[in-house]
Short mmCIF file of C-alpha atoms in Angstrom, two decimals:
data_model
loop_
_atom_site.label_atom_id
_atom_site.label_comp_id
_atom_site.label_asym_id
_atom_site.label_seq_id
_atom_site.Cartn_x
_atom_site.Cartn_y
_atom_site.Cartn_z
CA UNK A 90 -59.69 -35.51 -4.73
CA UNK A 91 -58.44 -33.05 -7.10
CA UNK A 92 -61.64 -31.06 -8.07
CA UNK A 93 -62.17 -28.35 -10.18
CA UNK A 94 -65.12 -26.41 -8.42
CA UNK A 95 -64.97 -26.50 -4.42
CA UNK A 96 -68.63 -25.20 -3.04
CA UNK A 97 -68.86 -24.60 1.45
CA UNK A 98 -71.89 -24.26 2.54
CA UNK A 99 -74.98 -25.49 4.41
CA UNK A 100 -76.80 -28.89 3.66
CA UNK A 101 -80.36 -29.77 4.49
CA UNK A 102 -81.25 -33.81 4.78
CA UNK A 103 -85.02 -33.72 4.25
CA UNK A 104 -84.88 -37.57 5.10
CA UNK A 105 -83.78 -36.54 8.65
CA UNK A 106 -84.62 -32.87 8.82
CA UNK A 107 -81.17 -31.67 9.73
CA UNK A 108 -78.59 -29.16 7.95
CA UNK A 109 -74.88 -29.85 8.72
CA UNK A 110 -72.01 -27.82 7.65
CA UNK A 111 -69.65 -29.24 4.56
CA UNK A 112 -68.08 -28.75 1.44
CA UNK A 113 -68.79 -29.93 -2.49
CA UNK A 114 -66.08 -31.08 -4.58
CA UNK A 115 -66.64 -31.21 -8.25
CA UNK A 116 -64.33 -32.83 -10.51
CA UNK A 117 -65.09 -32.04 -13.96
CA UNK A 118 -61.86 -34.28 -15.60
CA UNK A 119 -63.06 -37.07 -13.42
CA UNK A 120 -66.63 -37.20 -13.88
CA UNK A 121 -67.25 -37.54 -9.76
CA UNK A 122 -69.02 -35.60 -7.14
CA UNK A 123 -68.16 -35.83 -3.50
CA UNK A 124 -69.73 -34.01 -0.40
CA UNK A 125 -67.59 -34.03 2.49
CA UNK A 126 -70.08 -33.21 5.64
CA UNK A 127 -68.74 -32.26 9.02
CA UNK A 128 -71.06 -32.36 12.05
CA UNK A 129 -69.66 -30.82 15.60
CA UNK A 130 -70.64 -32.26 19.11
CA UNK A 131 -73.31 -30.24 21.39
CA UNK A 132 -74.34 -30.71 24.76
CA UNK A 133 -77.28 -32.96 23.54
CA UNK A 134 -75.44 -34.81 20.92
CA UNK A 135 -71.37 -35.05 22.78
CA UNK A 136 -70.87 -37.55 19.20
CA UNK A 137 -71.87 -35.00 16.55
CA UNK A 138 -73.69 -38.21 14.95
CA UNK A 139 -75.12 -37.74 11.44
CA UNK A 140 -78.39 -39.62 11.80
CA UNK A 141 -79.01 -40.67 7.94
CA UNK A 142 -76.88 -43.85 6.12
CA UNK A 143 -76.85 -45.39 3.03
CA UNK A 144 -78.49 -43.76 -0.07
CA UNK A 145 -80.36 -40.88 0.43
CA UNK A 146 -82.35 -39.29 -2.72
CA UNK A 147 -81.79 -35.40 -2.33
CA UNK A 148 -79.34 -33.28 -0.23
CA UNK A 149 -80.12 -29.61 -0.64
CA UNK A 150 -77.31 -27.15 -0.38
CA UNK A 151 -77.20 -23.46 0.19
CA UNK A 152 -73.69 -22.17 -0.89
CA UNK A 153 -72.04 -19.53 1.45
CA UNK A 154 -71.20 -17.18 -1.35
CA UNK A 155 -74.44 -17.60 -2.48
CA UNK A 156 -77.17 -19.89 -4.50
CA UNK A 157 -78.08 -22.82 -3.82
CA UNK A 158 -77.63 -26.54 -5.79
CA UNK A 159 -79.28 -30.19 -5.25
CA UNK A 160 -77.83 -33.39 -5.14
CA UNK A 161 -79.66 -36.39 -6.15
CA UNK A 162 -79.28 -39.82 -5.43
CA UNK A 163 -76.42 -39.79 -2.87
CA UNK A 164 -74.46 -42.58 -0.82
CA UNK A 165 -73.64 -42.08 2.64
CA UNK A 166 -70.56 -43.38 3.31
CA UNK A 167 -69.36 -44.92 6.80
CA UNK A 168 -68.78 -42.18 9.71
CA UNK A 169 -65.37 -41.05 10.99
CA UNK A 170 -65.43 -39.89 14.86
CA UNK A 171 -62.48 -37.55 15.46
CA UNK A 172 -61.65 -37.20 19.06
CA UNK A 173 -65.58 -37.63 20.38
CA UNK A 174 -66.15 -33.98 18.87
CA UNK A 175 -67.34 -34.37 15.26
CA UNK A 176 -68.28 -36.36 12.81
CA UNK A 177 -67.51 -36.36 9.13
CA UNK A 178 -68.50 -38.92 6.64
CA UNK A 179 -68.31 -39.05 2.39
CA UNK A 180 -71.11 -39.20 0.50
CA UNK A 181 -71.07 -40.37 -3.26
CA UNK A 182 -73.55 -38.28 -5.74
CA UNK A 183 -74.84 -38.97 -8.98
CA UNK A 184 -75.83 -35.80 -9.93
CA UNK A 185 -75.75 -32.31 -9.13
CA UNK A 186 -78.34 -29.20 -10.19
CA UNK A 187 -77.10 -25.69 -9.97
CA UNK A 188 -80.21 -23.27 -8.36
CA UNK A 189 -82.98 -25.90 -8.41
CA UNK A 190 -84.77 -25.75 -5.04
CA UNK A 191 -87.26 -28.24 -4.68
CA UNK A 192 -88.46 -30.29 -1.66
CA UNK A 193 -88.58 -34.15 -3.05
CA UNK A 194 -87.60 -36.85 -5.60
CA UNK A 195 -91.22 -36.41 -7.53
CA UNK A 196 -90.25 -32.45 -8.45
CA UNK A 197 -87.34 -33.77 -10.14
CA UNK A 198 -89.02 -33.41 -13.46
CA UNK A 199 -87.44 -32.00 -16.97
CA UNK A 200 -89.17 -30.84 -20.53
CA UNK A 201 -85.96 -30.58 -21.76
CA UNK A 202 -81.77 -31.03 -21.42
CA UNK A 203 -79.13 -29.82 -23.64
CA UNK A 204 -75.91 -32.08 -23.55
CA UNK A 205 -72.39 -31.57 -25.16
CA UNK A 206 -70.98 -34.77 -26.17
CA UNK A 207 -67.64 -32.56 -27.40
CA UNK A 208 -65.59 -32.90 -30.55
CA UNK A 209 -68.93 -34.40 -33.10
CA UNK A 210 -68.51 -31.88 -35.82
CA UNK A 211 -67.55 -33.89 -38.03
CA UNK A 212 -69.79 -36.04 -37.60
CA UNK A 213 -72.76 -34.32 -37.72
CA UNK A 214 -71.19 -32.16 -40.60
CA UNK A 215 -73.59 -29.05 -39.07
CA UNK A 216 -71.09 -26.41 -38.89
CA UNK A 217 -67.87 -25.39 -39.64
CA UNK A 218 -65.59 -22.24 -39.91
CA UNK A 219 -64.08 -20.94 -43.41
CA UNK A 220 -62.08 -18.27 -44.72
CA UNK A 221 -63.93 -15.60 -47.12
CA UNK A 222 -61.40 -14.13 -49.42
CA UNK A 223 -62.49 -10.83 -51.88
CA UNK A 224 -61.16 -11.14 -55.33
CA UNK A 225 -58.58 -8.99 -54.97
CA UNK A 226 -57.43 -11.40 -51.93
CA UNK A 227 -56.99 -7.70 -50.50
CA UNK A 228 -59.32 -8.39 -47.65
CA UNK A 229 -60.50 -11.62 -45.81
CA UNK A 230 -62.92 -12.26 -42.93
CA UNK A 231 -63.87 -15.28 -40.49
CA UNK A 232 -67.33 -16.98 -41.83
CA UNK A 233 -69.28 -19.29 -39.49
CA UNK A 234 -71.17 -21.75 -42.02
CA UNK A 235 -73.87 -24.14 -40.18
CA UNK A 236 -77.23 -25.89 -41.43
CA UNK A 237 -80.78 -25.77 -40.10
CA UNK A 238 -81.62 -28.12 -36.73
CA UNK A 239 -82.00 -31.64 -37.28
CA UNK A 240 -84.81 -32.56 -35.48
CA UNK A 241 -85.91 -36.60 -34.73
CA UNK A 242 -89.12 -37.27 -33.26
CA UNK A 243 -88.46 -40.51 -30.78
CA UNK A 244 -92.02 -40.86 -29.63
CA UNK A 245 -95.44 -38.72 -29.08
CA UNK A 246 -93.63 -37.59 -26.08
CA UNK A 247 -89.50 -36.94 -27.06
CA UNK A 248 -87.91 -35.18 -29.34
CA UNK A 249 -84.27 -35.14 -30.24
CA UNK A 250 -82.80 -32.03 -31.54
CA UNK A 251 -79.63 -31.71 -32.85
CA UNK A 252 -78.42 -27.79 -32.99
CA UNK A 253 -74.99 -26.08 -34.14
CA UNK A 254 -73.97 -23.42 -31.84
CA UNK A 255 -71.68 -20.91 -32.03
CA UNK A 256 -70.02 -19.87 -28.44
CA UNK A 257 -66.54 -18.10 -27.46
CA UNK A 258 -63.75 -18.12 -24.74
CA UNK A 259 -62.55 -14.96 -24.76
CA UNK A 260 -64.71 -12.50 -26.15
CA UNK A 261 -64.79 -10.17 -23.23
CA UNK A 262 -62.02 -7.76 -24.75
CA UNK A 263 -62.00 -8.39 -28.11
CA UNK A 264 -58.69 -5.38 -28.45
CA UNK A 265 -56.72 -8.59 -27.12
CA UNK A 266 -53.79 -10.01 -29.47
CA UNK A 267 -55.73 -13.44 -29.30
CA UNK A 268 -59.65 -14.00 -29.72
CA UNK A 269 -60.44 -17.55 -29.03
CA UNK A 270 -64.02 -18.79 -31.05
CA UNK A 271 -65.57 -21.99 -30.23
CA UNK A 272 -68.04 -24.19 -31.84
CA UNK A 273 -70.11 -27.51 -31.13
CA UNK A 274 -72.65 -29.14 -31.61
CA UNK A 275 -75.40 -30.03 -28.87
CA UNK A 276 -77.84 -32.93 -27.98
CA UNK A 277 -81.17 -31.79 -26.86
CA UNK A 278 -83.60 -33.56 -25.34
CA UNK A 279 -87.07 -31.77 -25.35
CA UNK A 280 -90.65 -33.59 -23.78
CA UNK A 281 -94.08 -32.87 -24.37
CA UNK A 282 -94.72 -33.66 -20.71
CA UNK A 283 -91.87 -33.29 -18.36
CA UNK A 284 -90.26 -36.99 -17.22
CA UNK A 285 -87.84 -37.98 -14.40
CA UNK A 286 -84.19 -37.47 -14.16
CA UNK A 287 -83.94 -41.50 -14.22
CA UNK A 288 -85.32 -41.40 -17.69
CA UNK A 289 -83.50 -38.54 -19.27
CA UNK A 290 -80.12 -40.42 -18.30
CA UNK A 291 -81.16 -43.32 -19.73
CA UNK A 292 -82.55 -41.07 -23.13
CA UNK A 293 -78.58 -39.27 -22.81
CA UNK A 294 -77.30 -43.12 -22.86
CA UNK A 295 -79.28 -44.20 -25.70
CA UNK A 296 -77.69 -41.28 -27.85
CA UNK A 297 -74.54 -41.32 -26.43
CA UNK A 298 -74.30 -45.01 -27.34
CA UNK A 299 -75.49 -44.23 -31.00
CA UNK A 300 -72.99 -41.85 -31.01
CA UNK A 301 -70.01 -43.95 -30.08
CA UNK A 302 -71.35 -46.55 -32.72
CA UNK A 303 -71.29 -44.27 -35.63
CA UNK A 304 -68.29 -42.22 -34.62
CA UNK A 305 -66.57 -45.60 -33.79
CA UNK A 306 -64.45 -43.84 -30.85
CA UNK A 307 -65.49 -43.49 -27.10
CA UNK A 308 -67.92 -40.82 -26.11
CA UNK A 309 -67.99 -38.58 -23.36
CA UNK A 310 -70.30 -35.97 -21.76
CA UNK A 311 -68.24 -32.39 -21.29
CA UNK A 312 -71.16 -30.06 -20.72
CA UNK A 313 -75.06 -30.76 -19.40
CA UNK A 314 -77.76 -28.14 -19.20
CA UNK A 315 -81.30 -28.75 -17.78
CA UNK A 316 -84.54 -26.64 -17.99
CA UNK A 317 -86.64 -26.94 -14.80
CA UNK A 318 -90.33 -25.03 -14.19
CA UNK A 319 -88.69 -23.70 -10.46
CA UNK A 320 -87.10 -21.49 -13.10
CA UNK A 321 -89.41 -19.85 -14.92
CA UNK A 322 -89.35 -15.91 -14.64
CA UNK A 323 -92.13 -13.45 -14.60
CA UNK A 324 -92.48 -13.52 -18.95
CA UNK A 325 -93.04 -17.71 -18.45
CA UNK A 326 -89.60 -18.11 -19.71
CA UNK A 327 -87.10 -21.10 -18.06
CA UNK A 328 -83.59 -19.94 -18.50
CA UNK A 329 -80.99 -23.43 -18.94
CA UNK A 330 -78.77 -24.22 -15.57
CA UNK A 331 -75.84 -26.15 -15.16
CA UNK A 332 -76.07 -29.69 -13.95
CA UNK A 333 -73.19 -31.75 -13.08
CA UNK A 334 -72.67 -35.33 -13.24
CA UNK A 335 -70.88 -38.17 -11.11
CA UNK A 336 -69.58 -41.93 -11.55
CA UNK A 337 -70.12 -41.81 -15.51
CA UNK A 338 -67.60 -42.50 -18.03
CA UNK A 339 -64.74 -39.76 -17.91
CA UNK A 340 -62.13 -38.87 -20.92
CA UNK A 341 -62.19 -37.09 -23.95
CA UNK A 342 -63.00 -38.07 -27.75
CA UNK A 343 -60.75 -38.12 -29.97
CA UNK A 344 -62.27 -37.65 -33.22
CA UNK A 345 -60.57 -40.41 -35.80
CA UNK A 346 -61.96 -38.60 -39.09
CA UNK A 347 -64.38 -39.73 -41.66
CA UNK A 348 -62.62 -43.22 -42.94
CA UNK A 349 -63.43 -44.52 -39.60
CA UNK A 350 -67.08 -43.63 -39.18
CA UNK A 351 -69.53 -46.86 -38.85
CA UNK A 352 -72.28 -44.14 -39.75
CA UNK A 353 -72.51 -40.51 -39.65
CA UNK A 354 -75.80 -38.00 -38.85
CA UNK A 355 -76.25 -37.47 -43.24
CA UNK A 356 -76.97 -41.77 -43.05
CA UNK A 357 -79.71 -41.29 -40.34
CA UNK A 358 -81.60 -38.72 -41.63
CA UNK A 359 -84.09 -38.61 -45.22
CA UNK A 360 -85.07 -41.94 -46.06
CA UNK A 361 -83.40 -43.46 -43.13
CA UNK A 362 -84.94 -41.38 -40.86
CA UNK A 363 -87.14 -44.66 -39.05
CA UNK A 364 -83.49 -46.35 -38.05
CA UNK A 365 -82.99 -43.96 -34.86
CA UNK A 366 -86.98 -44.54 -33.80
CA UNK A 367 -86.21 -48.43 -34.17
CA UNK A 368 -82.34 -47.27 -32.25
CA UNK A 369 -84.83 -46.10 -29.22
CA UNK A 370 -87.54 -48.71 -29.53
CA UNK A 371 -85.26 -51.58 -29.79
CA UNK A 372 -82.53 -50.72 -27.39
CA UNK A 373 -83.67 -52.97 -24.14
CA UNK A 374 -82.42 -55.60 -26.70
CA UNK A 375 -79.54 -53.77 -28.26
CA UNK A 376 -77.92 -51.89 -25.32
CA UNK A 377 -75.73 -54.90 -24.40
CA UNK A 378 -74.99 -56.01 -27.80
CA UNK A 379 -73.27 -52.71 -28.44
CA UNK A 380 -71.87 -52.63 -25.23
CA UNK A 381 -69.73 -55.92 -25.50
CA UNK A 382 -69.09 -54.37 -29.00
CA UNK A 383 -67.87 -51.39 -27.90
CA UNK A 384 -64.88 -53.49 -25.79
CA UNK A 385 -63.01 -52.58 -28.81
CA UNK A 386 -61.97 -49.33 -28.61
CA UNK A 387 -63.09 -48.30 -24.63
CA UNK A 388 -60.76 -50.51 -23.35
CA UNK A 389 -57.58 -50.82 -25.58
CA UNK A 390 -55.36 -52.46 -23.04
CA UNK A 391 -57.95 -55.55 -23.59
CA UNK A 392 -56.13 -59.01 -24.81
CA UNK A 393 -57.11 -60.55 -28.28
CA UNK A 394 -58.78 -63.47 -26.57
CA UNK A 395 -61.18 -61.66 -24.09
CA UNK A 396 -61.89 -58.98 -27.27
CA UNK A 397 -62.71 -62.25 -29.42
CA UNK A 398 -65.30 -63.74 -26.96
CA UNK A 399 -67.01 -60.53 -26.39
CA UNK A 400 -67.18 -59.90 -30.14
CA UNK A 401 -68.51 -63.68 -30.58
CA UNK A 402 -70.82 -63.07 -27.54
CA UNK A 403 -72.47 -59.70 -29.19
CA UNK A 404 -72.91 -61.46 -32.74
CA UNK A 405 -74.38 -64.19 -30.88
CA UNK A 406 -76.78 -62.59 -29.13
CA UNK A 407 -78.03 -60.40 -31.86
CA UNK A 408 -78.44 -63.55 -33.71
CA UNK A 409 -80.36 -64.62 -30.82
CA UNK A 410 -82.47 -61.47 -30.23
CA UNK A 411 -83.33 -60.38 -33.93
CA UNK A 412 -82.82 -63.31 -36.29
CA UNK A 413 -84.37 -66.54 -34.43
CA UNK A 414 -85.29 -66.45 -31.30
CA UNK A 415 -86.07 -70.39 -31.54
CA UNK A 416 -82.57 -72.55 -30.39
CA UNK A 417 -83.74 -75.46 -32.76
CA UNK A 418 -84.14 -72.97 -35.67
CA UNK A 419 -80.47 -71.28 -34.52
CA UNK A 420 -78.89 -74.29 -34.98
CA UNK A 421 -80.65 -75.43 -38.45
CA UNK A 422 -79.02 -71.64 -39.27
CA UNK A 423 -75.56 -72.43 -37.86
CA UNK A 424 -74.99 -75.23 -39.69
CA UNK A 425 -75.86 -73.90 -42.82
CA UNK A 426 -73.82 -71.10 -42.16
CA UNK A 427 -70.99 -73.65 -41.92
CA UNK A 428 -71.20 -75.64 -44.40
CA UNK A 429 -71.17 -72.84 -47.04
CA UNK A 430 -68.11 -71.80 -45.57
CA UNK A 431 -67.04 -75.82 -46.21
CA UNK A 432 -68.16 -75.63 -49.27
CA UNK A 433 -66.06 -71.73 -50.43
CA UNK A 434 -62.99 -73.82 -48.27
CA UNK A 435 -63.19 -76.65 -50.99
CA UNK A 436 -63.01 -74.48 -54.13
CA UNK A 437 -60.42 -72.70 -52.84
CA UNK A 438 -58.17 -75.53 -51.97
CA UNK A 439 -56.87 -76.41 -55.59
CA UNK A 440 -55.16 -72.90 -55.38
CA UNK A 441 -51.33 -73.44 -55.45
CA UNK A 442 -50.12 -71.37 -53.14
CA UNK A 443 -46.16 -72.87 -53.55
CA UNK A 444 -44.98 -69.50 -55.16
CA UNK A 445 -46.50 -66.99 -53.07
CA UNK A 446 -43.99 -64.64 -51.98
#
């Protein structure tokens, strides 16, 4: 696996109550985590056998360099016996939380996540760079322009902010021949009352399929953030941690420009504003619509005939979810959807089409 952060260290099985030795890989590119653990034969145990199997819901690491990070929701993979001395097996994880120490699943609670779904400026139309020239085009400066937060309120318990931010590369020594400036736009997820990590990914999917619907391009998560109450300092204030996460979809967006936008932020917000709460209210029934949908563009080696039939199956079933729910009153509309199209097909046909070119 070719990772881009590599983490030895200790990790502690609270399902089994034993810490074996092994090391995190954490591809970034690839979107997967993968914890390699290595357990050595003693006098009692001449196998070094790793007692736990299957899916496990937290692993708790502390790194040898220092800190410490959980894994949730991990899949033990089989074990590998090298010469009767140790044992080493894979395990597959969902997600991984830099310093967060807790002891069980039910701790796994979060007021609030910050996600960067990467190139959505344009989109969102929140920020943007410009050059300031004087009159006397003598001097000229670098002006960050960006708007106020957008701010959605889902339900009495989530809120979705949307916030321009302004963040750099290589600021450290700004005498260098080359400054690099970045800027984005973030996601934010904020709860009244804190909620499991099973719901905020399903909250980040919601948006990031609203996203990919408006942009009309694949989305993809580069950066995630959570806020936790383990890390709360002595003023009451929770500083943001990395989190990491595995087995989701993996690429990068490439933004396709205005002309190609379904939607964009401007046509959800003022007097549109109830279209996202119906986006997160309805999506049980929408999710798979937009899914088949989406075919389109995340897979583009697709062939014309398995894109038509998922097309045809999405319209169906939003005709089946939203307009008539009744199969006798679906049909009643089919066929009156047909024969108007017999009857446009009959006033065209007089057409002479003999000298088309």
């Amino acid at each position: 696996m070719e990772e881009d952060i590599r983490m030895n260290g200790d990790w502690y099985i609270p399902e089994t109550d034993e810490t074996i030795a092994g090391t995190l890989y954490i591809n970034k590119v690839q979107k997967k985590i993968l914890l390699q653990l290595t357990k050595v034969a003693t006098e009692d145990d001449f196998i070094g056998k790793i007692k736990v199997h299957g899916r496990t819901d937290i692993i708790k690491g502390s790194i040898d360099t220092g800190g410490t990070i959980l894994l949730y929701d991990c899949l033990i993979g089989g074990q590998n016996n090298c010469l009767g001395q140790r044992t080493t097996v894979s395990v597959s994880v969902k997600a991984a939380f830099w310093n967060l120490d807790i002891e069980s699943k039910e701790e796994l609670i979060f007021p609030k996540v910050i996600i960067d779904f990467g190139e959505i400026l344009d989109w969102t139309e929140l920020c943007s760079f410009n050059w300031e020239v004087k009159d006397d085009y003598r001097d000229e400066k670098l002006a960050w322009n960006y708007n106020s937060d957008i701010e959605f309120e889902i339900n009495s318990n989530t809120t979705l902010r949307i916030v321009p931010h302004l963040g750099s590369k290589s600021m450290g020594n700004i005498t260098t021949k080359k400054v690099t400036i970045e800027q984005a736009v973030y996601m934010q997820l904020e709860y009244q009352k804190a909620v499991c990590w099973d719901d905020v990914i399903k909250d980040i999917q919601i948006v990031s399929q609203l996203l990919t619907l408006g942009i009309n391009k694949a989305i993809y998560i580069e950066e995630i953030w959570y806020l936790h109450q383990s890390n709360k300092d002595e003023r009451g204030f929770i500083s943001k941690r990395d989190a990491f996460l595995g087995d989701v979809k993996a690429g990068k967006h490439q933004a396709g420009g205005w002309m190609y936008y379904l939607f964009t932020l401007s046509d959800l917000t003022g007097n549109a504003y109830h279209c996202l709460k119906n986006w997160y209210s309805k999506y049980d029934l929408l999710g798979s619509i937009v899914e088949l949908y989406e075919t389109a563009y995340n897979y583009p080696g697709i062939s014309s005939e398995m894109l038509f039939l998922n097309l045809t199956q999405a319209l169906e079933t939003y005709h089946a979810r939203f307009v008539s729910n009744d199969l006798k009153k679906y049909i009643k509309l089919v066929d009156v959807f047909l024969r108007e199209i017999y009857k446009l097909t009959a006033q065209t046909s007089h057409i002479d089409f003999s000298y088309a070119p």
